[in-house]
Each structure stands twice: as structure tokens, then as C-alpha cells.
GROMACS .gro file of N, CA and C in nm:
model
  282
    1UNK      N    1   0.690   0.250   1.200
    1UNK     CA    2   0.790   0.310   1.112
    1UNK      C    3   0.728   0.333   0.975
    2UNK      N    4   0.766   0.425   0.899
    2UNK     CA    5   0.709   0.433   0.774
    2UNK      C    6   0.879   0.475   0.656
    3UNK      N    7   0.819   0.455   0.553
    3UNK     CA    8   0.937   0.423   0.448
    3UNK      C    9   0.853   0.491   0.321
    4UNK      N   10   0.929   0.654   0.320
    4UNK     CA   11   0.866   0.713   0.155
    4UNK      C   12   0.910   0.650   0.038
    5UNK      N   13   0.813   0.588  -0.022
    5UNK     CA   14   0.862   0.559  -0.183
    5UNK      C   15   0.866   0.666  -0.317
    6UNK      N   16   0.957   0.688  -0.289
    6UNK     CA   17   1.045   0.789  -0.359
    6UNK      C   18   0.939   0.779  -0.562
    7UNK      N   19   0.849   0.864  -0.578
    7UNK     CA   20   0.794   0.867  -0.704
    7UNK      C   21   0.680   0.721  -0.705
    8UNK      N   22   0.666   0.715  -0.599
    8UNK     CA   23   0.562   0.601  -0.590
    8UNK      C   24   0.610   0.454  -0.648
    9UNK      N   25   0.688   0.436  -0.656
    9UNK     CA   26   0.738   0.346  -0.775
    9UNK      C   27   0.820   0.258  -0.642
   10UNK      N   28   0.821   0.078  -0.645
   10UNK     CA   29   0.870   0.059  -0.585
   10UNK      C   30   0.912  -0.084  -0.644
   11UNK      N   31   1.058  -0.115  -0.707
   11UNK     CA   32   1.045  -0.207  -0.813
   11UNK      C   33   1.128  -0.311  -0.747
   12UNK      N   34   1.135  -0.462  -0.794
   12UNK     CA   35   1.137  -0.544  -0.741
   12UNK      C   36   1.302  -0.534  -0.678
   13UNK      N   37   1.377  -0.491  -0.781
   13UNK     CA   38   1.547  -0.474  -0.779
   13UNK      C   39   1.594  -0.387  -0.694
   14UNK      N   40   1.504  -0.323  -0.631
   14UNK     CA   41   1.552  -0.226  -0.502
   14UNK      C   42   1.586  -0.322  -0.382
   15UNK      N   43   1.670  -0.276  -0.291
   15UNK     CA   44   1.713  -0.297  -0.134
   15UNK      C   45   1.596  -0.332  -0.101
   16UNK      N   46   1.542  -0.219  -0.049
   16UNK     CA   47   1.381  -0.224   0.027
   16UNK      C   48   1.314  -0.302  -0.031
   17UNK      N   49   1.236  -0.314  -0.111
   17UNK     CA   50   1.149  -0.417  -0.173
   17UNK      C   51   1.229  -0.564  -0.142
   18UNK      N   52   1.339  -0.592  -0.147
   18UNK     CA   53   1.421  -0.714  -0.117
   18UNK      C   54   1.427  -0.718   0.007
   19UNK      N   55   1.451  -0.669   0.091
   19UNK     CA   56   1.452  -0.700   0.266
   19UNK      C   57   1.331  -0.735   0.283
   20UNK      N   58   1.193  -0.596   0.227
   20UNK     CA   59   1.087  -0.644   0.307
   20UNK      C   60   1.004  -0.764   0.246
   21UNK      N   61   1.073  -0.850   0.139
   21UNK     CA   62   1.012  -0.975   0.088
   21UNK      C   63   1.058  -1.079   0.163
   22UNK      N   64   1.193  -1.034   0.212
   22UNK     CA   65   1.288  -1.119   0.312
   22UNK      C   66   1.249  -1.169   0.435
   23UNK      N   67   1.213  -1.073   0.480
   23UNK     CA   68   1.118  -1.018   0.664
   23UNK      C   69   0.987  -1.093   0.684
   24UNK      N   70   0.893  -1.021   0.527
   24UNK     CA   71   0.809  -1.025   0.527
   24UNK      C   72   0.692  -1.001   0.647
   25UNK      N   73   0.671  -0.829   0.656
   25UNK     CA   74   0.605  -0.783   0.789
   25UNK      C   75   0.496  -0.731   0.693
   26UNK      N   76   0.423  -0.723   0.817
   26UNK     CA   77   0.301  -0.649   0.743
   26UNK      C   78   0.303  -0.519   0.682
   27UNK      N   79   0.279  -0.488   0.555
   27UNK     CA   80   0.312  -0.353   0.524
   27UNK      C   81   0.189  -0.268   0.481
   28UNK      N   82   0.189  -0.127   0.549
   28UNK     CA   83   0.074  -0.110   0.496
   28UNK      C   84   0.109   0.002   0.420
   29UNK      N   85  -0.007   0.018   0.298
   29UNK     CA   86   0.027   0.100   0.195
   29UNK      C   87  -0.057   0.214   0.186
   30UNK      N   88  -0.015   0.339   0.151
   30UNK     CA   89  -0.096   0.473   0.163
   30UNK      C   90   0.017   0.558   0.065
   31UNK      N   91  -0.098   0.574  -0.071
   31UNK     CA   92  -0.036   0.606  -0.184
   31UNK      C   93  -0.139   0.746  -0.198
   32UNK      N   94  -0.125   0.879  -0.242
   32UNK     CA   95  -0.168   0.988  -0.296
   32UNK      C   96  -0.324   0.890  -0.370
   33UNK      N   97  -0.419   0.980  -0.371
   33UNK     CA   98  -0.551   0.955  -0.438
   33UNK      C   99  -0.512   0.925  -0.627
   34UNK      N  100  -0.407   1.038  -0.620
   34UNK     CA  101  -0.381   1.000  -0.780
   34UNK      C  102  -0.267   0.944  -0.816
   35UNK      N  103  -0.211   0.825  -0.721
   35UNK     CA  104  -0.152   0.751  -0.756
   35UNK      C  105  -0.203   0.576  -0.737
   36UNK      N  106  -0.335   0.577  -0.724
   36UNK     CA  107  -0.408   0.466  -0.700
   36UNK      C  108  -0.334   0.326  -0.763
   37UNK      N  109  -0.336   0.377  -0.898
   37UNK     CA  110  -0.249   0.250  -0.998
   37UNK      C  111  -0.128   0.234  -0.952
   38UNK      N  112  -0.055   0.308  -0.950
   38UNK     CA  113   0.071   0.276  -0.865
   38UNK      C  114   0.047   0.197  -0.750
   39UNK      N  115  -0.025   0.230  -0.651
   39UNK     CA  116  -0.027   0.204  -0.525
   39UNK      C  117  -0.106   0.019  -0.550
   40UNK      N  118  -0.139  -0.004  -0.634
   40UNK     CA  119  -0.205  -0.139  -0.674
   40UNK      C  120  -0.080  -0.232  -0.723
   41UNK      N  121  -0.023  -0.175  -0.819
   41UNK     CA  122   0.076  -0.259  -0.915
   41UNK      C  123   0.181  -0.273  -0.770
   42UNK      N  124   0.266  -0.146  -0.660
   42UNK     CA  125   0.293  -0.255  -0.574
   42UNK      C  126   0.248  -0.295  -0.524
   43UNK      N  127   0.129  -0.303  -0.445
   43UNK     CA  128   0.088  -0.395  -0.365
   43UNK      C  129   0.057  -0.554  -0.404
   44UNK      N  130   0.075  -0.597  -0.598
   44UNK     CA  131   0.030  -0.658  -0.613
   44UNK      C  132   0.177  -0.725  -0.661
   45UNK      N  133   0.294  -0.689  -0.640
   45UNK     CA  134   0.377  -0.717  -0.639
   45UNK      C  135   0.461  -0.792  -0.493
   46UNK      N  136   0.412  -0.707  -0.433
   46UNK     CA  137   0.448  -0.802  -0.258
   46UNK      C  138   0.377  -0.871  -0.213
   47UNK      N  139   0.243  -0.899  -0.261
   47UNK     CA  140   0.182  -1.039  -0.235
   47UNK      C  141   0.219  -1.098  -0.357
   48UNK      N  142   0.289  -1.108  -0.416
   48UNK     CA  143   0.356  -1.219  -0.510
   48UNK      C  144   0.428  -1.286  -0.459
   49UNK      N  145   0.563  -1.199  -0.337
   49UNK     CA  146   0.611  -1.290  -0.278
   49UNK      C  147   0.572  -1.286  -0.150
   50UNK      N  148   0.402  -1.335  -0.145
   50UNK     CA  149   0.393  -1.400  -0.002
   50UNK      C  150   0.360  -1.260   0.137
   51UNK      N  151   0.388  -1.144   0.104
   51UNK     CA  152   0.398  -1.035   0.185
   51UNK      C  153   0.238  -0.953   0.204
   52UNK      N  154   0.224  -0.969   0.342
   52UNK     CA  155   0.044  -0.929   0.340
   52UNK      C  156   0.035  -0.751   0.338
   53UNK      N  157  -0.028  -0.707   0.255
   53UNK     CA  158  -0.056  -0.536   0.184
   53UNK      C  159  -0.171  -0.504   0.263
   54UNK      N  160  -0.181  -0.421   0.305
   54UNK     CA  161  -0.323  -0.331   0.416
   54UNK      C  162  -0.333  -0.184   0.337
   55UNK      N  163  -0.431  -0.181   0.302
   55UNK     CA  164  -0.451  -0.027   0.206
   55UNK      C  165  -0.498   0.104   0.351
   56UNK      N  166  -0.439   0.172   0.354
   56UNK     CA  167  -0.474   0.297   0.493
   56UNK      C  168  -0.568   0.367   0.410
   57UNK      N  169  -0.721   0.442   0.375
   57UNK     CA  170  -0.796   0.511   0.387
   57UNK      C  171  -0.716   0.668   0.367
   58UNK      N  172  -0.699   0.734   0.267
   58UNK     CA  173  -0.687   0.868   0.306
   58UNK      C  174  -0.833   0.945   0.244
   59UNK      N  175  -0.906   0.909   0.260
   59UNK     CA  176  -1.068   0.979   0.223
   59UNK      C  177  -1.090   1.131   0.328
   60UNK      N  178  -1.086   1.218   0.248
   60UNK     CA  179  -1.102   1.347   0.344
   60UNK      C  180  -0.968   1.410   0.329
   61UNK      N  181  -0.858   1.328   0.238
   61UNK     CA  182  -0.745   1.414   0.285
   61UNK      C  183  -0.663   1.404   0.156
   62UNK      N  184  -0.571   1.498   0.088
   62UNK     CA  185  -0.521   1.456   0.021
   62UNK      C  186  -0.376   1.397  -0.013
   63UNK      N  187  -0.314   1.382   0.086
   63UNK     CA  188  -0.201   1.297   0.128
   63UNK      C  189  -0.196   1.242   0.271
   64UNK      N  190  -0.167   1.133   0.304
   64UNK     CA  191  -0.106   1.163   0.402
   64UNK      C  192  -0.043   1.224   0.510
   65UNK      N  193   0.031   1.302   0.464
   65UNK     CA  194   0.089   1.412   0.533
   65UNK      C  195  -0.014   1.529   0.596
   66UNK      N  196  -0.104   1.509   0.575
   66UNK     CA  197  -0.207   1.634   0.588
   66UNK      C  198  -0.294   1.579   0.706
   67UNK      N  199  -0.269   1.438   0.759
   67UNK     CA  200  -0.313   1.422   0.859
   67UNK      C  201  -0.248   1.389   0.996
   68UNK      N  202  -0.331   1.382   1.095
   68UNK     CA  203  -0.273   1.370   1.246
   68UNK      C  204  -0.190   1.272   1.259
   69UNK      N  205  -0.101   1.260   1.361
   69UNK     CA  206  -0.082   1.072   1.399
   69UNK      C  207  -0.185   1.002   1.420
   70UNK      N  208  -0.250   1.111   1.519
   70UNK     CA  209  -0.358   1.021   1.644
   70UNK      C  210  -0.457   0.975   1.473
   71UNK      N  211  -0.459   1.023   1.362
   71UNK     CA  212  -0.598   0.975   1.261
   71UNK      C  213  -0.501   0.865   1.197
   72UNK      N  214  -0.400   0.916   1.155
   72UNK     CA  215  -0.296   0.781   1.076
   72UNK      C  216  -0.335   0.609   1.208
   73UNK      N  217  -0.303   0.674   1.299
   73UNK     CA  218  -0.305   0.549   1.432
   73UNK      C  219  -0.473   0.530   1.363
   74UNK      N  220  -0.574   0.537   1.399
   74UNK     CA  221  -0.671   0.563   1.390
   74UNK      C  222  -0.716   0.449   1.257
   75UNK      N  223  -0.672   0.489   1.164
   75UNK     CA  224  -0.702   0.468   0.972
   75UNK      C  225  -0.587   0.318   0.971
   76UNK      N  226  -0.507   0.300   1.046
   76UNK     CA  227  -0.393   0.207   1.003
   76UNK      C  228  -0.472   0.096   1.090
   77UNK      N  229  -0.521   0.114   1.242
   77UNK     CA  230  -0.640   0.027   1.281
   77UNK      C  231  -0.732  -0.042   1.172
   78UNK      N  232  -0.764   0.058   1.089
   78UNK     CA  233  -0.902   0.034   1.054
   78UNK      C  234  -0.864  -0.030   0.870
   79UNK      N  235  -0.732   0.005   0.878
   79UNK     CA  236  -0.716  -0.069   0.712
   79UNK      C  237  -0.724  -0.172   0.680
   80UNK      N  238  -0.751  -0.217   0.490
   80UNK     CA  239  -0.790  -0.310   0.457
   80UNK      C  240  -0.726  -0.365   0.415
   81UNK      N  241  -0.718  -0.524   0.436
   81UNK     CA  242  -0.648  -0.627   0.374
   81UNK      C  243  -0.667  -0.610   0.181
   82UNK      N  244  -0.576  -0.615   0.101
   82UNK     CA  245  -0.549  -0.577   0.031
   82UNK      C  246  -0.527  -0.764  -0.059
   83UNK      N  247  -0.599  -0.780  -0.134
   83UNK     CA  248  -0.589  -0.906  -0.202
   83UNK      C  249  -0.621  -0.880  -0.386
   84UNK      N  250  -0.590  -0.952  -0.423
   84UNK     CA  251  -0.593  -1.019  -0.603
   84UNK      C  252  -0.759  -0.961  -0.637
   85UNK      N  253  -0.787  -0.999  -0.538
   85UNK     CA  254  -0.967  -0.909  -0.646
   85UNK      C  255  -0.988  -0.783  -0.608
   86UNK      N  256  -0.943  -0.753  -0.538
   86UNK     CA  257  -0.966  -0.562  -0.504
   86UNK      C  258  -0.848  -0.512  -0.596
   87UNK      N  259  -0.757  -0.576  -0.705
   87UNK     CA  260  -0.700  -0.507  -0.790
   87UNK      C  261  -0.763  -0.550  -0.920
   88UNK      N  262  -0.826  -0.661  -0.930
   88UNK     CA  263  -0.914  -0.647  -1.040
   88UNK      C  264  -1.024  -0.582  -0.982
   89UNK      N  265  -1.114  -0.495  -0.929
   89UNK     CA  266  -1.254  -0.466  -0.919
   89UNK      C  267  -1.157  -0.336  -0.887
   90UNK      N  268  -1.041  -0.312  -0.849
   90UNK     CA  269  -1.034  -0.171  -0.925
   90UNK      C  270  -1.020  -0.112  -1.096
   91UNK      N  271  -0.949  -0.257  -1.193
   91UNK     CA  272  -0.906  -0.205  -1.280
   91UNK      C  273  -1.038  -0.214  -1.342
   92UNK      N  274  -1.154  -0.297  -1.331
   92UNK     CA  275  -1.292  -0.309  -1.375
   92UNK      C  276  -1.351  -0.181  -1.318
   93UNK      N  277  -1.338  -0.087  -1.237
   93UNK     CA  278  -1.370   0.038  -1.179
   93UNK      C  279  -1.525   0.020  -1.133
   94UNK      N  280  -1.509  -0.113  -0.991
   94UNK     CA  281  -1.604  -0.128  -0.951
   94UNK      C  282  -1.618  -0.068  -0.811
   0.00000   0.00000   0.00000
């Protein structure tokens, strides 16, 4: 299943953000190339409470939407666990 975040923005006081802290399923995240910071600040917000973040790869593409299932299936295999130092060694722009 997938869930658009409406302006990239996904703040703690929403429904959604509250169920899926509730649930707590694996969520994986696939934010536009130029919404990177966004796509960090939440992810670094749902492992606050405890919720494991998987970053999907869109390299080659510039949304999402622009690719297959069979590559989304494909890229969501192959995504990365998403932790506290891959948002500092992004904001250090390593």
C-alpha cells in the first residue's frame, strides 16, 4: 500500500503519522530528489517513536511515479534502512 504525503510534509498532529506510530509497520520512504530534507526531517521523526524508515532509491528517475511496479517491487527490495547518521552525513553532505 502506499500513502501520498500531501506537500511532503508529514507532521506529528496528523491521523496518519499517529496510527502509523501506533502500528508501527515498516514504512518506506520515497520523497522527490528535491525534497531530500523533507524526506529526512520525517523519517527522523518516526524513528523517534520507535518506527523503522527504509529510504527507496529513485536514481534514474525523477519521481516515483515515473517508474514501473515491477522497478518500485524491485528498489523497495533493495532499500535502505534509514538511521540517525545517514541524517547527519546528509546534513554534513557526505
Amino acid at each position: 500500500n502506499a500513502i501520498p504525503v500531501l506537500g511532503s510534509t508529514l507532521t506529528e498532529s496528523s491521523k496518519l503519522f499517529q496510527k502509523i506510530c501506533q502500528k508501527k509497520p515498516r514504512v518506506f520512504i520515497c520523497f522527490d530528489s528535491d525534497a531530500l530534507e523533507k524526506q529526512y526531517q520525517v523519517s527522523k521523526k518516526l524513528m523517534k517513536y520507535g518506527v523503522d524508515v527504509y529510504k527507496i532509491s529513485i536514481d534514474g528517475f525523477l519521481d516515483i511515479g515515473e517508474m514501473s511496479k515491477e522497478e518500485v517491487k524491485n528498489r523497495k527490495v533493495k532499500a535502505d534502512f534509514v538511521s540517525e547518521l545517514d541524517y547527519l552525513k546528509y546534513k554534513l553532505n557526505f
